mmCIF file of N, CA and C in Angstrom:
data_model
loop_
_atom_site.group_PDB
_atom_site.id
_atom_site.type_symbol
_atom_site.label_atom_id
_atom_site.label_comp_id
_atom_site.label_asym_id
_atom_site.label_seq_id
_atom_site.Cartn_x
_atom_site.Cartn_y
_atom_site.Cartn_z
ATOM 1 N N MET Y 3 0.843 -1.177 0.000
ATOM 2 C CA MET Y 3 0.000 0.000 0.000
ATOM 3 C C MET Y 3 0.892 1.246 0.000
ATOM 4 N N THR Y 4 0.871 2.001 1.053
ATOM 5 C CA THR Y 4 1.702 3.207 1.120
ATOM 6 C C THR Y 4 2.586 3.133 2.351
ATOM 7 N N VAL Y 5 3.374 4.132 2.536
ATOM 8 C CA VAL Y 5 4.252 4.163 3.694
ATOM 9 C C VAL Y 5 3.449 4.221 4.990
ATOM 10 N N SER Y 6 2.328 4.943 4.981
ATOM 11 C CA SER Y 6 1.564 5.112 6.211
ATOM 12 C C SER Y 6 0.568 3.988 6.467
ATOM 13 N N LEU Y 7 0.334 3.130 5.472
ATOM 14 C CA LEU Y 7 -0.622 2.036 5.635
ATOM 15 C C LEU Y 7 -0.046 0.783 4.989
ATOM 16 N N ARG Y 8 -0.023 -0.280 5.750
ATOM 17 C CA ARG Y 8 0.452 -1.560 5.225
ATOM 18 C C ARG Y 8 -0.652 -2.596 5.425
ATOM 19 N N GLY Y 9 -0.712 -3.552 4.489
ATOM 20 C CA GLY Y 9 -1.754 -4.552 4.617
ATOM 21 C C GLY Y 9 -1.431 -5.851 3.916
ATOM 22 N N THR Y 10 -2.214 -6.864 4.277
ATOM 23 C CA THR Y 10 -2.129 -8.170 3.638
ATOM 24 C C THR Y 10 -3.529 -8.596 3.215
ATOM 25 N N ARG Y 11 -3.582 -9.501 2.246
ATOM 26 C CA ARG Y 11 -4.864 -10.012 1.752
ATOM 27 C C ARG Y 11 -4.829 -11.528 1.785
ATOM 28 N N GLU Y 12 -5.915 -12.103 2.305
ATOM 29 C CA GLU Y 12 -6.077 -13.550 2.349
ATOM 30 C C GLU Y 12 -7.416 -13.858 1.684
ATOM 31 N N ALA Y 13 -7.401 -14.589 0.569
ATOM 32 C CA ALA Y 13 -8.639 -14.919 -0.146
ATOM 33 C C ALA Y 13 -9.014 -16.373 0.117
ATOM 34 N N ARG Y 14 -10.275 -16.591 0.446
ATOM 35 C CA ARG Y 14 -10.823 -17.933 0.655
ATOM 36 C C ARG Y 14 -11.956 -18.150 -0.340
ATOM 37 N N ASP Y 15 -12.674 -19.259 -0.181
ATOM 38 C CA ASP Y 15 -13.757 -19.580 -1.116
ATOM 39 C C ASP Y 15 -14.822 -18.499 -1.183
ATOM 40 N N ASN Y 16 -15.280 -18.035 -0.029
ATOM 41 C CA ASN Y 16 -16.410 -17.104 -0.030
ATOM 42 C C ASN Y 16 -16.130 -15.773 0.663
ATOM 43 N N TYR Y 17 -14.858 -15.478 0.948
ATOM 44 C CA TYR Y 17 -14.546 -14.178 1.554
ATOM 45 C C TYR Y 17 -13.093 -13.799 1.305
ATOM 46 N N GLN Y 18 -12.825 -12.503 1.496
ATOM 47 C CA GLN Y 18 -11.467 -11.960 1.481
ATOM 48 C C GLN Y 18 -11.232 -11.290 2.825
ATOM 49 N N LEU Y 19 -10.078 -11.530 3.401
ATOM 50 C CA LEU Y 19 -9.709 -10.920 4.674
ATOM 51 C C LEU Y 19 -8.497 -10.022 4.442
ATOM 52 N N PHE Y 20 -8.660 -8.756 4.761
ATOM 53 C CA PHE Y 20 -7.572 -7.775 4.665
ATOM 54 C C PHE Y 20 -7.192 -7.367 6.077
ATOM 55 N N ARG Y 21 -5.893 -7.385 6.371
ATOM 56 C CA ARG Y 21 -5.400 -6.936 7.679
ATOM 57 C C ARG Y 21 -4.495 -5.727 7.454
ATOM 58 N N PHE Y 22 -4.750 -4.660 8.201
ATOM 59 C CA PHE Y 22 -4.003 -3.415 8.009
ATOM 60 C C PHE Y 22 -3.354 -2.936 9.290
ATOM 61 N N THR Y 23 -2.221 -2.248 9.111
ATOM 62 C CA THR Y 23 -1.566 -1.541 10.208
ATOM 63 C C THR Y 23 -1.211 -0.147 9.701
ATOM 64 N N GLY Y 24 -1.139 0.793 10.629
ATOM 65 C CA GLY Y 24 -0.736 2.155 10.266
ATOM 66 C C GLY Y 24 -1.872 3.143 10.312
ATOM 67 N N LEU Y 25 -1.900 4.028 9.313
ATOM 68 C CA LEU Y 25 -2.846 5.139 9.277
ATOM 69 C C LEU Y 25 -3.719 5.051 8.031
ATOM 70 N N LEU Y 26 -5.029 5.155 8.224
ATOM 71 C CA LEU Y 26 -5.961 5.244 7.092
ATOM 72 C C LEU Y 26 -6.373 6.708 7.014
ATOM 73 N N ASP Y 27 -5.598 7.459 6.246
ATOM 74 C CA ASP Y 27 -5.764 8.914 6.207
ATOM 75 C C ASP Y 27 -5.787 9.410 4.765
ATOM 76 N N ALA Y 28 -5.781 10.718 4.602
ATOM 77 C CA ALA Y 28 -5.859 11.315 3.263
ATOM 78 C C ALA Y 28 -4.690 10.880 2.379
ATOM 79 N N PHE Y 29 -3.569 10.578 2.976
ATOM 80 C CA PHE Y 29 -2.403 10.151 2.207
ATOM 81 C C PHE Y 29 -2.556 8.730 1.673
ATOM 82 N N SER Y 30 -3.053 7.818 2.522
ATOM 83 C CA SER Y 30 -3.153 6.409 2.139
ATOM 84 C C SER Y 30 -4.483 6.044 1.486
ATOM 85 N N GLU Y 31 -5.492 6.873 1.657
ATOM 86 C CA GLU Y 31 -6.853 6.560 1.201
ATOM 87 C C GLU Y 31 -6.976 6.261 -0.297
ATOM 88 N N PRO Y 32 -6.374 7.037 -1.206
ATOM 89 C CA PRO Y 32 -6.565 6.731 -2.632
ATOM 90 C C PRO Y 32 -6.094 5.323 -3.020
ATOM 91 N N THR Y 33 -4.936 4.928 -2.528
ATOM 92 C CA THR Y 33 -4.421 3.593 -2.831
ATOM 93 C C THR Y 33 -5.270 2.527 -2.156
ATOM 94 N N PHE Y 34 -5.640 2.762 -0.906
ATOM 95 C CA PHE Y 34 -6.505 1.838 -0.160
ATOM 96 C C PHE Y 34 -7.792 1.591 -0.934
ATOM 97 N N ARG Y 35 -8.462 2.648 -1.342
ATOM 98 C CA ARG Y 35 -9.736 2.545 -2.055
ATOM 99 C C ARG Y 35 -9.565 1.790 -3.383
ATOM 100 N N LYS Y 36 -8.506 2.120 -4.102
ATOM 101 C CA LYS Y 36 -8.261 1.505 -5.410
ATOM 102 C C LYS Y 36 -7.993 -0.002 -5.274
ATOM 103 N N VAL Y 37 -7.113 -0.373 -4.357
ATOM 104 C CA VAL Y 37 -6.736 -1.774 -4.189
ATOM 105 C C VAL Y 37 -7.907 -2.609 -3.690
ATOM 106 N N ILE Y 38 -8.591 -2.150 -2.650
ATOM 107 C CA ILE Y 38 -9.711 -2.919 -2.093
ATOM 108 C C ILE Y 38 -10.856 -2.973 -3.103
ATOM 109 N N GLY Y 39 -11.137 -1.863 -3.779
ATOM 110 C CA GLY Y 39 -12.198 -1.836 -4.786
ATOM 111 C C GLY Y 39 -11.953 -2.851 -5.888
ATOM 112 N N LYS Y 40 -10.716 -2.938 -6.348
ATOM 113 C CA LYS Y 40 -10.365 -3.911 -7.390
ATOM 114 C C LYS Y 40 -10.561 -5.338 -6.881
ATOM 115 N N CYS Y 41 -10.165 -5.599 -5.650
ATOM 116 C CA CYS Y 41 -10.322 -6.936 -5.066
ATOM 117 C C CYS Y 41 -11.798 -7.307 -4.899
ATOM 118 N N ILE Y 42 -12.646 -6.340 -4.542
ATOM 119 C CA ILE Y 42 -14.084 -6.605 -4.431
ATOM 120 C C ILE Y 42 -14.636 -6.976 -5.804
ATOM 121 N N ASP Y 43 -14.223 -6.235 -6.832
ATOM 122 C CA ASP Y 43 -14.682 -6.530 -8.194
ATOM 123 C C ASP Y 43 -14.286 -7.938 -8.632
ATOM 124 N N GLU Y 44 -13.079 -8.352 -8.273
ATOM 125 C CA GLU Y 44 -12.578 -9.663 -8.688
ATOM 126 C C GLU Y 44 -13.161 -10.800 -7.863
ATOM 127 N N GLY Y 45 -13.592 -10.517 -6.635
ATOM 128 C CA GLY Y 45 -14.208 -11.515 -5.772
ATOM 129 C C GLY Y 45 -13.181 -12.280 -4.960
ATOM 130 N N PRO Y 46 -13.666 -13.040 -3.983
ATOM 131 C CA PRO Y 46 -15.053 -13.153 -3.537
ATOM 132 C C PRO Y 46 -15.598 -11.835 -2.991
ATOM 133 N N ARG Y 47 -16.917 -11.736 -2.988
ATOM 134 C CA ARG Y 47 -17.592 -10.467 -2.691
ATOM 135 C C ARG Y 47 -17.724 -10.156 -1.191
ATOM 136 N N ASN Y 48 -17.607 -11.170 -0.342
ATOM 137 C CA ASN Y 48 -17.659 -10.922 1.103
ATOM 138 C C ASN Y 48 -16.280 -10.463 1.563
ATOM 139 N N VAL Y 49 -16.250 -9.312 2.231
ATOM 140 C CA VAL Y 49 -14.984 -8.677 2.598
ATOM 141 C C VAL Y 49 -14.951 -8.413 4.099
ATOM 142 N N ILE Y 50 -13.817 -8.765 4.701
ATOM 143 C CA ILE Y 50 -13.554 -8.423 6.103
ATOM 144 C C ILE Y 50 -12.317 -7.531 6.108
ATOM 145 N N LEU Y 51 -12.465 -6.346 6.666
ATOM 146 C CA LEU Y 51 -11.339 -5.419 6.817
ATOM 147 C C LEU Y 51 -10.942 -5.416 8.289
ATOM 148 N N ASP Y 52 -9.791 -5.963 8.590
ATOM 149 C CA ASP Y 52 -9.307 -5.988 9.966
ATOM 150 C C ASP Y 52 -8.505 -4.712 10.213
ATOM 151 N N LEU Y 53 -9.154 -3.774 10.880
ATOM 152 C CA LEU Y 53 -8.518 -2.493 11.213
ATOM 153 C C LEU Y 53 -8.118 -2.437 12.686
ATOM 154 N N SER Y 54 -8.043 -3.598 13.336
ATOM 155 C CA SER Y 54 -7.756 -3.619 14.770
ATOM 156 C C SER Y 54 -6.351 -3.114 15.098
ATOM 157 N N GLN Y 55 -5.457 -3.073 14.117
ATOM 158 C CA GLN Y 55 -4.094 -2.573 14.345
ATOM 159 C C GLN Y 55 -3.881 -1.180 13.749
ATOM 160 N N ILE Y 56 -4.968 -0.534 13.334
ATOM 161 C CA ILE Y 56 -4.891 0.813 12.764
ATOM 162 C C ILE Y 56 -4.751 1.832 13.893
ATOM 163 N N ASP Y 57 -3.863 2.794 13.695
ATOM 164 C CA ASP Y 57 -3.629 3.822 14.710
ATOM 165 C C ASP Y 57 -4.547 5.034 14.553
ATOM 166 N N PHE Y 58 -5.007 5.284 13.315
ATOM 167 C CA PHE Y 58 -5.754 6.520 13.070
ATOM 168 C C PHE Y 58 -6.574 6.391 11.795
ATOM 169 N N VAL Y 59 -7.808 6.893 11.834
ATOM 170 C CA VAL Y 59 -8.662 6.986 10.649
ATOM 171 C C VAL Y 59 -9.187 8.415 10.590
ATOM 172 N N ASP Y 60 -9.025 9.076 9.444
ATOM 173 C CA ASP Y 60 -9.581 10.418 9.294
ATOM 174 C C ASP Y 60 -10.828 10.372 8.418
ATOM 175 N N SER Y 61 -11.361 11.536 8.075
ATOM 176 C CA SER Y 61 -12.619 11.593 7.322
ATOM 177 C C SER Y 61 -12.486 10.975 5.930
ATOM 178 N N SER Y 62 -11.342 11.123 5.296
ATOM 179 C CA SER Y 62 -11.182 10.502 3.975
ATOM 180 C C SER Y 62 -11.141 8.981 4.101
ATOM 181 N N GLY Y 63 -10.564 8.473 5.167
ATOM 182 C CA GLY Y 63 -10.569 7.038 5.428
ATOM 183 C C GLY Y 63 -11.975 6.518 5.670
ATOM 184 N N LEU Y 64 -12.759 7.283 6.444
ATOM 185 C CA LEU Y 64 -14.160 6.904 6.665
ATOM 186 C C LEU Y 64 -14.940 6.900 5.354
ATOM 187 N N GLY Y 65 -14.696 7.895 4.514
ATOM 188 C CA GLY Y 65 -15.363 7.953 3.211
ATOM 189 C C GLY Y 65 -15.046 6.729 2.368
ATOM 190 N N ALA Y 66 -13.784 6.300 2.405
ATOM 191 C CA ALA Y 66 -13.383 5.104 1.650
ATOM 192 C C ALA Y 66 -14.089 3.868 2.196
ATOM 193 N N LEU Y 67 -14.212 3.762 3.513
ATOM 194 C CA LEU Y 67 -14.889 2.612 4.113
ATOM 195 C C LEU Y 67 -16.350 2.562 3.695
ATOM 196 N N VAL Y 68 -17.010 3.714 3.679
ATOM 197 C CA VAL Y 68 -18.418 3.775 3.250
ATOM 198 C C VAL Y 68 -18.537 3.364 1.782
ATOM 199 N N GLN Y 69 -17.686 3.912 0.934
ATOM 200 C CA GLN Y 69 -17.742 3.580 -0.493
ATOM 201 C C GLN Y 69 -17.507 2.090 -0.724
ATOM 202 N N LEU Y 70 -16.541 1.513 -0.033
ATOM 203 C CA LEU Y 70 -16.243 0.095 -0.216
ATOM 204 C C LEU Y 70 -17.362 -0.793 0.312
ATOM 205 N N ALA Y 71 -18.004 -0.385 1.407
ATOM 206 C CA ALA Y 71 -19.151 -1.142 1.925
ATOM 207 C C ALA Y 71 -20.291 -1.131 0.910
ATOM 208 N N LYS Y 72 -20.543 0.025 0.312
ATOM 209 C CA LYS Y 72 -21.576 0.126 -0.724
ATOM 210 C C LYS Y 72 -21.223 -0.719 -1.937
ATOM 211 N N GLN Y 73 -19.951 -0.706 -2.328
ATOM 212 C CA GLN Y 73 -19.501 -1.478 -3.478
ATOM 213 C C GLN Y 73 -19.701 -2.977 -3.236
ATOM 214 N N ALA Y 74 -19.357 -3.448 -2.044
ATOM 215 C CA ALA Y 74 -19.527 -4.869 -1.718
ATOM 216 C C ALA Y 74 -21.010 -5.243 -1.735
ATOM 217 N N GLN Y 75 -21.860 -4.384 -1.173
ATOM 218 C CA GLN Y 75 -23.307 -4.652 -1.153
ATOM 219 C C GLN Y 75 -23.879 -4.693 -2.553
ATOM 220 N N SER Y 76 -23.519 -3.744 -3.387
ATOM 221 C CA SER Y 76 -24.076 -3.708 -4.743
ATOM 222 C C SER Y 76 -23.553 -4.863 -5.589
ATOM 223 N N ALA Y 77 -22.418 -5.456 -5.206
ATOM 224 C CA ALA Y 77 -21.882 -6.618 -5.910
ATOM 225 C C ALA Y 77 -22.484 -7.919 -5.376
ATOM 226 N N GLY Y 78 -23.389 -7.805 -4.386
ATOM 227 C CA GLY Y 78 -24.030 -8.987 -3.817
ATOM 228 C C GLY Y 78 -23.276 -9.595 -2.660
ATOM 229 N N GLY Y 79 -22.326 -8.862 -2.111
ATOM 230 C CA GLY Y 79 -21.544 -9.366 -0.992
ATOM 231 C C GLY Y 79 -21.807 -8.596 0.283
ATOM 232 N N THR Y 80 -20.937 -8.807 1.251
ATOM 233 C CA THR Y 80 -21.032 -8.116 2.531
ATOM 234 C C THR Y 80 -19.681 -7.489 2.858
ATOM 235 N N SER Y 81 -19.721 -6.538 3.761
ATOM 236 C CA SER Y 81 -18.512 -5.894 4.244
ATOM 237 C C SER Y 81 -18.610 -5.805 5.755
ATOM 238 N N GLN Y 82 -17.551 -6.226 6.435
ATOM 239 C CA GLN Y 82 -17.500 -6.129 7.886
ATOM 240 C C GLN Y 82 -16.148 -5.549 8.268
ATOM 241 N N ILE Y 83 -16.133 -4.774 9.342
ATOM 242 C CA ILE Y 83 -14.910 -4.123 9.772
ATOM 243 C C ILE Y 83 -14.608 -4.514 11.210
ATOM 244 N N VAL Y 84 -13.443 -5.101 11.410
ATOM 245 C CA VAL Y 84 -12.954 -5.437 12.744
ATOM 246 C C VAL Y 84 -12.200 -4.212 13.242
ATOM 247 N N THR Y 85 -12.572 -3.737 14.431
ATOM 248 C CA THR Y 85 -12.013 -2.471 14.906
ATOM 249 C C THR Y 85 -11.310 -2.601 16.252
ATOM 250 N N ASN Y 86 -10.670 -1.525 16.617
ATOM 251 C CA ASN Y 86 -10.149 -1.340 17.964
ATOM 252 C C ASN Y 86 -10.914 -0.157 18.565
ATOM 253 N N ALA Y 87 -10.619 0.200 19.793
ATOM 254 C CA ALA Y 87 -11.366 1.278 20.463
ATOM 255 C C ALA Y 87 -11.249 2.605 19.728
ATOM 256 N N ARG Y 88 -10.070 2.914 19.201
ATOM 257 C CA ARG Y 88 -9.850 4.186 18.521
ATOM 258 C C ARG Y 88 -10.684 4.284 17.238
ATOM 259 N N VAL Y 89 -10.661 3.219 16.429
ATOM 260 C CA VAL Y 89 -11.424 3.206 15.183
ATOM 261 C C VAL Y 89 -12.927 3.238 15.491
ATOM 262 N N THR Y 90 -13.351 2.450 16.462
ATOM 263 C CA THR Y 90 -14.769 2.424 16.841
ATOM 264 C C THR Y 90 -15.239 3.808 17.256
ATOM 265 N N GLN Y 91 -14.465 4.499 18.060
ATOM 266 C CA GLN Y 91 -14.839 5.844 18.509
ATOM 267 C C GLN Y 91 -14.997 6.788 17.322
ATOM 268 N N THR Y 92 -14.083 6.731 16.368
ATOM 269 C CA THR Y 92 -14.156 7.590 15.190
ATOM 270 C C THR Y 92 -15.405 7.299 14.372
ATOM 271 N N VAL Y 93 -15.702 6.027 14.170
ATOM 272 C CA VAL Y 93 -16.881 5.632 13.387
ATOM 273 C C VAL Y 93 -18.164 6.043 14.110
ATOM 274 N N LYS Y 94 -18.197 5.881 15.426
ATOM 275 C CA LYS Y 94 -19.400 6.248 16.195
ATOM 276 C C LYS Y 94 -19.645 7.754 16.197
ATOM 277 N N LEU Y 95 -18.584 8.550 16.086
ATOM 278 C CA LEU Y 95 -18.754 10.002 16.029
ATOM 279 C C LEU Y 95 -19.631 10.429 14.859
ATOM 280 N N VAL Y 96 -19.549 9.685 13.762
ATOM 281 C CA VAL Y 96 -20.345 10.021 12.582
ATOM 282 C C VAL Y 96 -21.525 9.054 12.398
ATOM 283 N N ARG Y 97 -21.789 8.283 13.431
ATOM 284 C CA ARG Y 97 -22.950 7.383 13.497
ATOM 285 C C ARG Y 97 -23.025 6.385 12.338
ATOM 286 N N LEU Y 98 -21.896 5.788 12.020
ATOM 287 C CA LEU Y 98 -21.844 4.811 10.932
ATOM 288 C C LEU Y 98 -21.591 3.385 11.417
ATOM 289 N N GLU Y 99 -21.663 3.163 12.738
ATOM 290 C CA GLU Y 99 -21.303 1.846 13.265
ATOM 291 C C GLU Y 99 -22.202 0.718 12.749
ATOM 292 N N GLN Y 100 -23.498 0.989 12.554
ATOM 293 C CA GLN Y 100 -24.393 -0.041 12.013
ATOM 294 C C GLN Y 100 -24.127 -0.269 10.536
ATOM 295 N N PHE Y 101 -24.041 0.809 9.768
ATOM 296 C CA PHE Y 101 -23.834 0.694 8.327
ATOM 297 C C PHE Y 101 -22.524 -0.024 7.998
ATOM 298 N N LEU Y 102 -21.465 0.280 8.751
ATOM 299 C CA LEU Y 102 -20.162 -0.308 8.461
ATOM 300 C C LEU Y 102 -19.972 -1.691 9.098
ATOM 301 N N SER Y 103 -20.967 -2.187 9.795
ATOM 302 C CA SER Y 103 -20.921 -3.542 10.377
ATOM 303 C C SER Y 103 -19.640 -3.778 11.181
ATOM 304 N N LEU Y 104 -19.497 -3.004 12.254
ATOM 305 C CA LEU Y 104 -18.317 -3.143 13.107
ATOM 306 C C LEU Y 104 -18.379 -4.456 13.877
ATOM 307 N N ARG Y 105 -17.234 -5.130 13.980
ATOM 308 C CA ARG Y 105 -17.123 -6.398 14.683
ATOM 309 C C ARG Y 105 -15.949 -6.338 15.649
ATOM 310 N N PRO Y 106 -16.051 -7.054 16.788
ATOM 311 C CA PRO Y 106 -14.967 -7.020 17.774
ATOM 312 C C PRO Y 106 -13.765 -7.892 17.411
ATOM 313 N N SER Y 107 -13.955 -8.885 16.508
ATOM 314 C CA SER Y 107 -12.846 -9.773 16.154
ATOM 315 C C SER Y 107 -13.075 -10.377 14.771
ATOM 316 N N VAL Y 108 -12.003 -10.886 14.195
ATOM 317 C CA VAL Y 108 -12.090 -11.566 12.904
ATOM 318 C C VAL Y 108 -12.975 -12.806 13.039
ATOM 319 N N GLU Y 109 -12.880 -13.489 14.173
ATOM 320 C CA GLU Y 109 -13.681 -14.708 14.389
ATOM 321 C C GLU Y 109 -15.173 -14.399 14.330
ATOM 322 N N VAL Y 110 -15.597 -13.303 14.940
ATOM 323 C CA VAL Y 110 -17.010 -12.912 14.897
ATOM 324 C C VAL Y 110 -17.421 -12.587 13.462
ATOM 325 N N ALA Y 111 -16.578 -11.902 12.730
ATOM 326 C CA ALA Y 111 -16.875 -11.565 11.341
ATOM 327 C C ALA Y 111 -17.003 -12.829 10.495
ATOM 328 N N LEU Y 112 -16.110 -13.790 10.693
ATOM 329 C CA LEU Y 112 -16.184 -15.050 9.947
ATOM 330 C C LEU Y 112 -17.452 -15.810 10.271
ATOM 331 N N GLU Y 113 -17.853 -15.790 11.528
ATOM 332 C CA GLU Y 113 -19.088 -16.461 11.943
ATOM 333 C C GLU Y 113 -20.291 -15.839 11.242
ATOM 334 N N ASN Y 114 -20.297 -14.517 11.099
ATOM 335 C CA ASN Y 114 -21.399 -13.840 10.414
ATOM 336 C C ASN Y 114 -21.466 -14.233 8.949
ATOM 337 N N ILE Y 115 -20.328 -14.446 8.305
ATOM 338 C CA ILE Y 115 -20.315 -14.892 6.908
ATOM 339 C C ILE Y 115 -20.894 -16.293 6.799
ATOM 340 N N LYS Y 116 -20.520 -17.170 7.734
ATOM 341 C CA LYS Y 116 -21.030 -18.558 7.711
ATOM 342 C C LYS Y 116 -22.537 -18.588 7.881
ATOM 343 N N GLN Y 117 -23.074 -17.651 8.670
ATOM 344 C CA GLN Y 117 -24.517 -17.636 8.941
ATOM 345 C C GLN Y 117 -25.310 -17.003 7.814
ATOM 346 N N SER Y 118 -24.668 -16.268 6.927
ATOM 347 C CA SER Y 118 -25.434 -15.572 5.863
ATOM 348 C C SER Y 118 -25.585 -16.418 4.619
#
């Protein structure tokens, strides 16, 4: 990704798991949006974004998360975000916690995919 954001991708039969560290900010957002958007298009359509190791999310990062959640939904998939306290607080400030499907752990997110 970029210097301020690093990530890995793990693709399975019915989901993709992305794990990120660093900052999801105006600097890293364009690359983040482009890479994840391309992966959603290629499939699988169910996406888990593990942001539990993210140090900071700004408004452009939140905008990217909303756009990617919409993209996954319109492609017939789901989007879930694993957070830490800092990310959760930022998302709750703009009242997007329900829309962005915040989860406390990757295991909970995987369980939700199995149930859908």
